[in-house]
Amino acid sequence: MSVTDRTILLAGATSPSGLALARALVDAGARVITTGRSAERLESLGAIGARVEVADATSVEAMAELASRLDAVDAVIPLVGGWRGGGGLAGQSDDDFRALLPALEAVRATSRAFDSALRTSNAGRFAIVSSTAVGRPLAGGANYAAIKAASEAWTRAVAQGFAKAARDAGEQLRAASVVFRAKALDPESLVPRVLALWDGDPADLNDQIITLD
């Protein structure tokens, strides 16, 4: 299998990483759908050949509405993120926590809205970008590490759901849910890992935590 001719949704894709990933996927022959809340910020994605949709990736309702308009989806990658922290444990403010929460909300919303589509695909993939901070959380980044840890737990639950659905149906597992961890996200390390999501057996890939170079 390969990424060519796959339909891939990049949710919250207006960051530099989203643009780099969209460009690589388009160049590889994938049909790329990108979402963002700003039509203006989506223009650069449309210019490279991605389909753009003004939609809130943190909203289950918005993602479900988008899913209802798409014929098929082979992969969903939520890219909502950001970092706020510092000041030790006392500096972990409620405002910072609320600012980081959309990253988890996007993981929840996109996976719920597209769960059926990914299980229907002959090679569905769900992947998130997490952080090595989950493995070694620091006081000054406790809010951030907690959000990432929760996102990883949700993504691993998606993996268990894929496996259970296949087992209950007496079918071979076709879908996989994956966590990518990065110390500092570099598009050059993320892109080849995403392109390789269709290289191996989904049973070996499902529920994997992969540290990016």
PDB file of C-alpha atoms in Angstrom:
ATOM      1  CA  MET A   1       0.000   0.000   0.000  1.00  0.00           C
ATOM      2  CA  SER A   2       1.023   3.613  -0.360  1.00  0.00           C
ATOM      3  CA  VAL A   3      -0.220   7.097   0.385  1.00  0.00           C
ATOM      4  CA  THR A   4      -1.001   7.676  -3.310  1.00  0.00           C
ATOM      5  CA  ASP A   5      -4.724   8.209  -3.963  1.00  0.00           C
ATOM      6  CA  ARG A   6      -5.487   8.227  -0.238  1.00  0.00           C
ATOM      7  CA  THR A   7      -7.850  10.898   1.108  1.00  0.00           C
ATOM      8  CA  ILE A   8      -6.183  12.507   4.104  1.00  0.00           C
ATOM      9  CA  LEU A   9      -7.644  15.088   6.464  1.00  0.00           C
ATOM     10  CA  LEU A  10      -5.265  17.472   8.210  1.00  0.00           C
ATOM     11  CA  ALA A  11      -7.348  19.149  10.891  1.00  0.00           C
ATOM     12  CA  GLY A  12      -6.075  22.502  12.108  1.00  0.00           C
ATOM     13  CA  ALA A  13      -3.463  22.597   9.376  1.00  0.00           C
ATOM     14  CA  THR A  14      -2.520  26.271   9.153  1.00  0.00           C
ATOM     15  CA  SER A  15       0.798  25.912  11.011  1.00  0.00           C
ATOM     16  CA  PRO A  16       4.157  25.578   9.208  1.00  0.00           C
ATOM     17  CA  SER A  17       4.077  21.849   9.970  1.00  0.00           C
ATOM     18  CA  GLY A  18       0.612  21.584   8.452  1.00  0.00           C
ATOM     19  CA  LEU A  19       1.735  23.358   5.303  1.00  0.00           C
ATOM     20  CA  ALA A  20       4.842  21.186   4.955  1.00  0.00           C
ATOM     21  CA  LEU A  21       2.869  17.997   5.512  1.00  0.00           C
ATOM     22  CA  ALA A  22       0.117  19.024   3.105  1.00  0.00           C
ATOM     23  CA  ARG A  23       2.655  19.855   0.407  1.00  0.00           C
ATOM     24  CA  ALA A  24       4.433  16.500   0.808  1.00  0.00           C
ATOM     25  CA  LEU A  25       1.170  14.566   0.705  1.00  0.00           C
ATOM     26  CA  VAL A  26      -0.054  16.398  -2.384  1.00  0.00           C
ATOM     27  CA  ASP A  27       3.285  15.754  -4.067  1.00  0.00           C
ATOM     28  CA  ALA A  28       2.940  12.055  -3.179  1.00  0.00           C
ATOM     29  CA  GLY A  29      -0.403  11.867  -4.954  1.00  0.00           C
ATOM     30  CA  ALA A  30      -2.755  12.017  -1.988  1.00  0.00           C
ATOM     31  CA  ARG A  31      -6.037  13.911  -1.908  1.00  0.00           C
ATOM     32  CA  VAL A  32      -5.519  16.333   0.973  1.00  0.00           C
ATOM     33  CA  ILE A  33      -8.275  18.102   2.877  1.00  0.00           C
ATOM     34  CA  THR A  34      -7.209  20.818   5.291  1.00  0.00           C
ATOM     35  CA  THR A  35      -9.241  22.629   7.917  1.00  0.00           C
ATOM     36  CA  GLY A  36      -8.796  25.836   9.826  1.00  0.00           C
ATOM     37  CA  ARG A  37     -10.945  28.551  11.322  1.00  0.00           C
ATOM     38  CA  SER A  38      -9.535  31.309   9.111  1.00  0.00           C
ATOM     39  CA  ALA A  39     -10.183  31.344   5.361  1.00  0.00           C
ATOM     40  CA  GLU A  40      -7.266  33.728   4.936  1.00  0.00           C
ATOM     41  CA  ARG A  41      -4.801  31.409   6.674  1.00  0.00           C
ATOM     42  CA  LEU A  42      -6.033  28.485   4.571  1.00  0.00           C
ATOM     43  CA  GLU A  43      -5.175  30.251   1.307  1.00  0.00           C
ATOM     44  CA  SER A  44      -1.580  29.003   1.291  1.00  0.00           C
ATOM     45  CA  LEU A  45      -2.836  25.429   1.603  1.00  0.00           C
ATOM     46  CA  GLY A  46      -5.254  25.865  -1.262  1.00  0.00           C
ATOM     47  CA  ALA A  47      -2.434  27.281  -3.380  1.00  0.00           C
ATOM     48  CA  ILE A  48      -0.489  24.000  -3.174  1.00  0.00           C
ATOM     49  CA  GLY A  49      -3.445  21.880  -4.232  1.00  0.00           C
ATOM     50  CA  ALA A  50      -5.120  20.961  -0.952  1.00  0.00           C
ATOM     51  CA  ARG A  51      -8.862  21.221  -0.541  1.00  0.00           C
ATOM     52  CA  VAL A  52      -9.655  23.736   2.174  1.00  0.00           C
ATOM     53  CA  GLU A  53     -12.559  23.727   4.587  1.00  0.00           C
ATOM     54  CA  VAL A  54     -13.278  26.480   7.093  1.00  0.00           C
ATOM     55  CA  ALA A  55     -14.176  24.369  10.125  1.00  0.00           C
ATOM     56  CA  ASP A  56     -13.294  24.180  13.809  1.00  0.00           C
ATOM     57  CA  ALA A  57     -11.276  21.004  14.462  1.00  0.00           C
ATOM     58  CA  THR A  58     -12.114  21.179  18.176  1.00  0.00           C
ATOM     59  CA  SER A  59     -15.857  20.907  17.525  1.00  0.00           C
ATOM     60  CA  VAL A  60     -17.447  17.463  17.235  1.00  0.00           C
ATOM     61  CA  GLU A  61     -20.406  19.032  15.469  1.00  0.00           C
ATOM     62  CA  ALA A  62     -18.225  20.792  12.888  1.00  0.00           C
ATOM     63  CA  MET A  63     -16.152  17.687  12.231  1.00  0.00           C
ATOM     64  CA  ALA A  64     -19.243  15.469  11.978  1.00  0.00           C
ATOM     65  CA  GLU A  65     -20.770  17.877   9.476  1.00  0.00           C
ATOM     66  CA  LEU A  66     -17.587  17.749   7.412  1.00  0.00           C
ATOM     67  CA  ALA A  67     -17.492  13.950   7.609  1.00  0.00           C
ATOM     68  CA  SER A  68     -21.049  13.790   6.296  1.00  0.00           C
ATOM     69  CA  ARG A  69     -19.978  15.682   3.160  1.00  0.00           C
ATOM     70  CA  LEU A  70     -16.971  13.519   2.324  1.00  0.00           C
ATOM     71  CA  ASP A  71     -17.274  10.303   0.352  1.00  0.00           C
ATOM     72  CA  ALA A  72     -14.367   8.550   2.053  1.00  0.00           C
ATOM     73  CA  VAL A  73     -11.464   9.343   4.344  1.00  0.00           C
ATOM     74  CA  ASP A  74      -8.374   7.179   4.754  1.00  0.00           C
ATOM     75  CA  ALA A  75      -6.490   9.160   7.384  1.00  0.00           C
ATOM     76  CA  VAL A  76      -7.091  11.890   9.946  1.00  0.00           C
ATOM     77  CA  ILE A  77      -4.265  13.844  11.554  1.00  0.00           C
ATOM     78  CA  PRO A  78      -5.231  16.612  14.020  1.00  0.00           C
ATOM     79  CA  LEU A  79      -2.516  19.275  14.139  1.00  0.00           C
ATOM     80  CA  VAL A  80      -3.948  21.730  16.663  1.00  0.00           C
ATOM     81  CA  GLY A  81      -1.152  22.516  19.105  1.00  0.00           C
ATOM     82  CA  GLY A  82       1.032  25.115  20.766  1.00  0.00           C
ATOM     83  CA  TRP A  83       3.037  25.502  23.947  1.00  0.00           C
ATOM     84  CA  ARG A  84       2.663  27.639  27.050  1.00  0.00           C
ATOM     85  CA  GLY A  85       4.474  27.121  30.303  1.00  0.00           C
ATOM     86  CA  GLY A  86       7.265  28.090  32.643  1.00  0.00           C
ATOM     87  CA  GLY A  87       7.311  29.342  36.199  1.00  0.00           C
ATOM     88  CA  GLY A  88       7.406  25.972  37.914  1.00  0.00           C
ATOM     89  CA  LEU A  89       4.279  24.309  39.227  1.00  0.00           C
ATOM     90  CA  ALA A  90       2.998  27.574  40.685  1.00  0.00           C
ATOM     91  CA  GLY A  91       3.201  29.097  37.231  1.00  0.00           C
ATOM     92  CA  GLN A  92       0.835  26.554  35.651  1.00  0.00           C
ATOM     93  CA  SER A  93      -2.049  28.960  35.311  1.00  0.00           C
ATOM     94  CA  ASP A  94      -5.644  28.146  34.449  1.00  0.00           C
ATOM     95  CA  ASP A  95      -5.382  30.499  31.473  1.00  0.00           C
ATOM     96  CA  ASP A  96      -2.442  28.519  30.109  1.00  0.00           C
ATOM     97  CA  PHE A  97      -4.279  25.239  30.642  1.00  0.00           C
ATOM     98  CA  ARG A  98      -7.332  26.537  28.793  1.00  0.00           C
ATOM     99  CA  ALA A  99      -5.125  27.776  25.951  1.00  0.00           C
ATOM    100  CA  LEU A 100      -3.612  24.293  25.573  1.00  0.00           C
ATOM    101  CA  LEU A 101      -6.889  22.392  25.888  1.00  0.00           C
ATOM    102  CA  PRO A 102      -7.909  22.758  22.199  1.00  0.00           C
ATOM    103  CA  ALA A 103      -5.163  20.280  21.256  1.00  0.00           C
ATOM    104  CA  LEU A 104      -6.955  17.562  23.238  1.00  0.00           C
ATOM    105  CA  GLU A 105     -10.355  18.726  22.052  1.00  0.00           C
ATOM    106  CA  ALA A 106      -9.243  18.349  18.428  1.00  0.00           C
ATOM    107  CA  VAL A 107      -8.055  14.783  19.054  1.00  0.00           C
ATOM    108  CA  ARG A 108     -11.395  13.914  20.609  1.00  0.00           C
ATOM    109  CA  ALA A 109     -13.533  15.671  18.001  1.00  0.00           C
ATOM    110  CA  THR A 110     -11.794  14.372  14.897  1.00  0.00           C
ATOM    111  CA  SER A 111     -11.491  10.780  16.089  1.00  0.00           C
ATOM    112  CA  ARG A 112     -15.143  10.626  17.077  1.00  0.00           C
ATOM    113  CA  ALA A 113     -16.430  12.225  13.889  1.00  0.00           C
ATOM    114  CA  PHE A 114     -14.335  10.083  11.538  1.00  0.00           C
ATOM    115  CA  ASP A 115     -14.208   6.791  13.449  1.00  0.00           C
ATOM    116  CA  SER A 116     -16.651   5.047  11.131  1.00  0.00           C
ATOM    117  CA  ALA A 117     -14.929   6.352   7.989  1.00  0.00           C
ATOM    118  CA  LEU A 118     -11.518   5.169   9.167  1.00  0.00           C
ATOM    119  CA  ARG A 119     -12.836   1.717  10.056  1.00  0.00           C
ATOM    120  CA  THR A 120     -14.583   1.500   6.672  1.00  0.00           C
ATOM    121  CA  SER A 121     -11.403   2.387   4.757  1.00  0.00           C
ATOM    122  CA  ASN A 122      -9.248  -0.511   3.657  1.00  0.00           C
ATOM    123  CA  ALA A 123      -6.311   1.214   5.342  1.00  0.00           C
ATOM    124  CA  GLY A 124      -7.563   3.820   7.800  1.00  0.00           C
ATOM    125  CA  ARG A 125      -5.033   5.759   9.841  1.00  0.00           C
ATOM    126  CA  PHE A 126      -5.380   8.123  12.815  1.00  0.00           C
ATOM    127  CA  ALA A 127      -2.241   9.842  14.057  1.00  0.00           C
ATOM    128  CA  ILE A 128      -1.413  12.612  16.502  1.00  0.00           C
ATOM    129  CA  VAL A 129       1.719  14.578  17.283  1.00  0.00           C
ATOM    130  CA  SER A 130       2.601  14.408  20.968  1.00  0.00           C
ATOM    131  CA  SER A 131       5.691  15.311  22.953  1.00  0.00           C
ATOM    132  CA  THR A 132       8.563  13.563  24.693  1.00  0.00           C
ATOM    133  CA  ALA A 133       7.488  15.662  27.699  1.00  0.00           C
ATOM    134  CA  VAL A 134       4.918  12.951  28.404  1.00  0.00           C
ATOM    135  CA  GLY A 135       7.757  10.575  29.284  1.00  0.00           C
ATOM    136  CA  ARG A 136       9.537  13.134  31.464  1.00  0.00           C
ATOM    137  CA  PRO A 137       7.151  15.883  32.572  1.00  0.00           C
ATOM    138  CA  LEU A 138       8.664  18.952  34.198  1.00  0.00           C
ATOM    139  CA  ALA A 139       7.013  21.257  36.696  1.00  0.00           C
ATOM    140  CA  GLY A 140       7.285  24.216  34.338  1.00  0.00           C
ATOM    141  CA  GLY A 141       5.488  22.297  31.606  1.00  0.00           C
ATOM    142  CA  ALA A 142       2.972  20.346  33.681  1.00  0.00           C
ATOM    143  CA  ASN A 143      -0.052  21.799  31.883  1.00  0.00           C
ATOM    144  CA  TYR A 144       1.435  20.953  28.498  1.00  0.00           C
ATOM    145  CA  ALA A 145       2.523  17.435  29.464  1.00  0.00           C
ATOM    146  CA  ALA A 146      -0.881  16.703  30.982  1.00  0.00           C
ATOM    147  CA  ILE A 147      -2.708  17.712  27.793  1.00  0.00           C
ATOM    148  CA  LYS A 148      -0.337  15.636  25.681  1.00  0.00           C
ATOM    149  CA  ALA A 149      -0.656  12.641  28.000  1.00  0.00           C
ATOM    150  CA  ALA A 150      -4.438  12.830  27.798  1.00  0.00           C
ATOM    151  CA  SER A 151      -4.230  13.087  24.002  1.00  0.00           C
ATOM    152  CA  GLU A 152      -2.042   9.991  23.894  1.00  0.00           C
ATOM    153  CA  ALA A 153      -4.454   8.067  26.127  1.00  0.00           C
ATOM    154  CA  TRP A 154      -7.351   8.989  23.841  1.00  0.00           C
ATOM    155  CA  THR A 155      -5.400   7.973  20.734  1.00  0.00           C
ATOM    156  CA  ARG A 156      -4.524   4.615  22.270  1.00  0.00           C
ATOM    157  CA  ALA A 157      -8.222   4.147  23.068  1.00  0.00           C
ATOM    158  CA  VAL A 158      -8.910   4.751  19.376  1.00  0.00           C
ATOM    159  CA  ALA A 159      -6.407   1.970  18.628  1.00  0.00           C
ATOM    160  CA  GLN A 160      -8.207  -0.415  20.975  1.00  0.00           C
ATOM    161  CA  GLY A 161     -11.492   0.492  19.302  1.00  0.00           C
ATOM    162  CA  PHE A 162     -10.093  -0.334  15.879  1.00  0.00           C
ATOM    163  CA  ALA A 163      -8.802  -3.687  17.118  1.00  0.00           C
ATOM    164  CA  LYS A 164     -12.057  -4.578  18.874  1.00  0.00           C
ATOM    165  CA  ALA A 165     -14.205  -3.663  15.861  1.00  0.00           C
ATOM    166  CA  ALA A 166     -12.109  -5.887  13.599  1.00  0.00           C
ATOM    167  CA  ARG A 167     -12.119  -8.738  16.111  1.00  0.00           C
ATOM    168  CA  ASP A 168     -15.891  -8.545  16.684  1.00  0.00           C
ATOM    169  CA  ALA A 169     -16.477  -8.592  12.920  1.00  0.00           C
ATOM    170  CA  GLY A 170     -14.127 -11.522  12.446  1.00  0.00           C
ATOM    171  CA  GLU A 171     -12.067  -9.425  10.047  1.00  0.00           C
ATOM    172  CA  GLN A 172      -8.402  -8.651   9.638  1.00  0.00           C
ATOM    173  CA  LEU A 173      -7.369  -5.359  11.219  1.00  0.00           C
ATOM    174  CA  ARG A 174      -7.136  -2.670   8.545  1.00  0.00           C
ATOM    175  CA  ALA A 175      -6.997   0.536  10.618  1.00  0.00           C
ATOM    176  CA  ALA A 176      -4.252   1.824  12.883  1.00  0.00           C
ATOM    177  CA  SER A 177      -3.981   4.618  15.435  1.00  0.00           C
ATOM    178  CA  VAL A 178      -0.510   6.008  16.133  1.00  0.00           C
ATOM    179  CA  VAL A 179       1.216   8.513  18.422  1.00  0.00           C
ATOM    180  CA  PHE A 180       4.218  10.463  17.175  1.00  0.00           C
ATOM    181  CA  ARG A 181       6.351  11.988  19.927  1.00  0.00           C
ATOM    182  CA  ALA A 182       8.741  14.869  19.273  1.00  0.00           C
ATOM    183  CA  LYS A 183      10.988  16.914  21.525  1.00  0.00           C
ATOM    184  CA  ALA A 184      10.625  19.889  19.212  1.00  0.00           C
ATOM    185  CA  LEU A 185       8.487  19.312  16.150  1.00  0.00           C
ATOM    186  CA  ASP A 186      10.447  19.494  12.920  1.00  0.00           C
ATOM    187  CA  PRO A 187       8.406  19.016   9.729  1.00  0.00           C
ATOM    188  CA  GLU A 188      11.371  17.228   8.160  1.00  0.00           C
ATOM    189  CA  SER A 189      11.071  14.460  10.765  1.00  0.00           C
ATOM    190  CA  LEU A 190       7.260  14.305  10.724  1.00  0.00           C
ATOM    191  CA  VAL A 191       6.678  14.167   6.968  1.00  0.00           C
ATOM    192  CA  PRO A 192       8.467  10.872   6.174  1.00  0.00           C
ATOM    193  CA  ARG A 193       6.849   9.165   9.149  1.00  0.00           C
ATOM    194  CA  VAL A 194       3.385  10.143   7.932  1.00  0.00           C
ATOM    195  CA  LEU A 195       4.161   9.056   4.392  1.00  0.00           C
ATOM    196  CA  ALA A 196       5.267   5.672   5.787  1.00  0.00           C
ATOM    197  CA  LEU A 197       2.003   5.000   7.631  1.00  0.00           C
ATOM    198  CA  TRP A 198       0.913   2.688   4.814  1.00  0.00           C
ATOM    199  CA  ASP A 199       4.188   0.792   4.473  1.00  0.00           C
ATOM    200  CA  GLY A 200       3.628  -1.885   7.098  1.00  0.00           C
ATOM    201  CA  ASP A 201       1.038  -4.226   8.566  1.00  0.00           C
ATOM    202  CA  PRO A 202      -1.629  -2.247  10.471  1.00  0.00           C
ATOM    203  CA  ALA A 203      -1.574  -4.887  13.203  1.00  0.00           C
ATOM    204  CA  ASP A 204       2.068  -4.010  13.866  1.00  0.00           C
ATOM    205  CA  LEU A 205       1.426  -0.270  13.604  1.00  0.00           C
ATOM    206  CA  ASN A 206      -1.726   0.042  15.683  1.00  0.00           C
ATOM    207  CA  ASP A 207      -1.235   1.483  19.201  1.00  0.00           C
ATOM    208  CA  GLN A 208       2.417   2.348  18.544  1.00  0.00           C
ATOM    209  CA  ILE A 209       4.238   5.330  20.087  1.00  0.00           C
ATOM    210  CA  ILE A 210       6.902   6.457  17.648  1.00  0.00           C
ATOM    211  CA  THR A 211       9.579   8.961  18.641  1.00  0.00           C
ATOM    212  CA  LEU A 212      10.543  11.281  15.817  1.00  0.00           C
ATOM    213  CA  ASP A 213      14.207  11.963  15.085  1.00  0.00           C
TER     214      ASP A 213
END
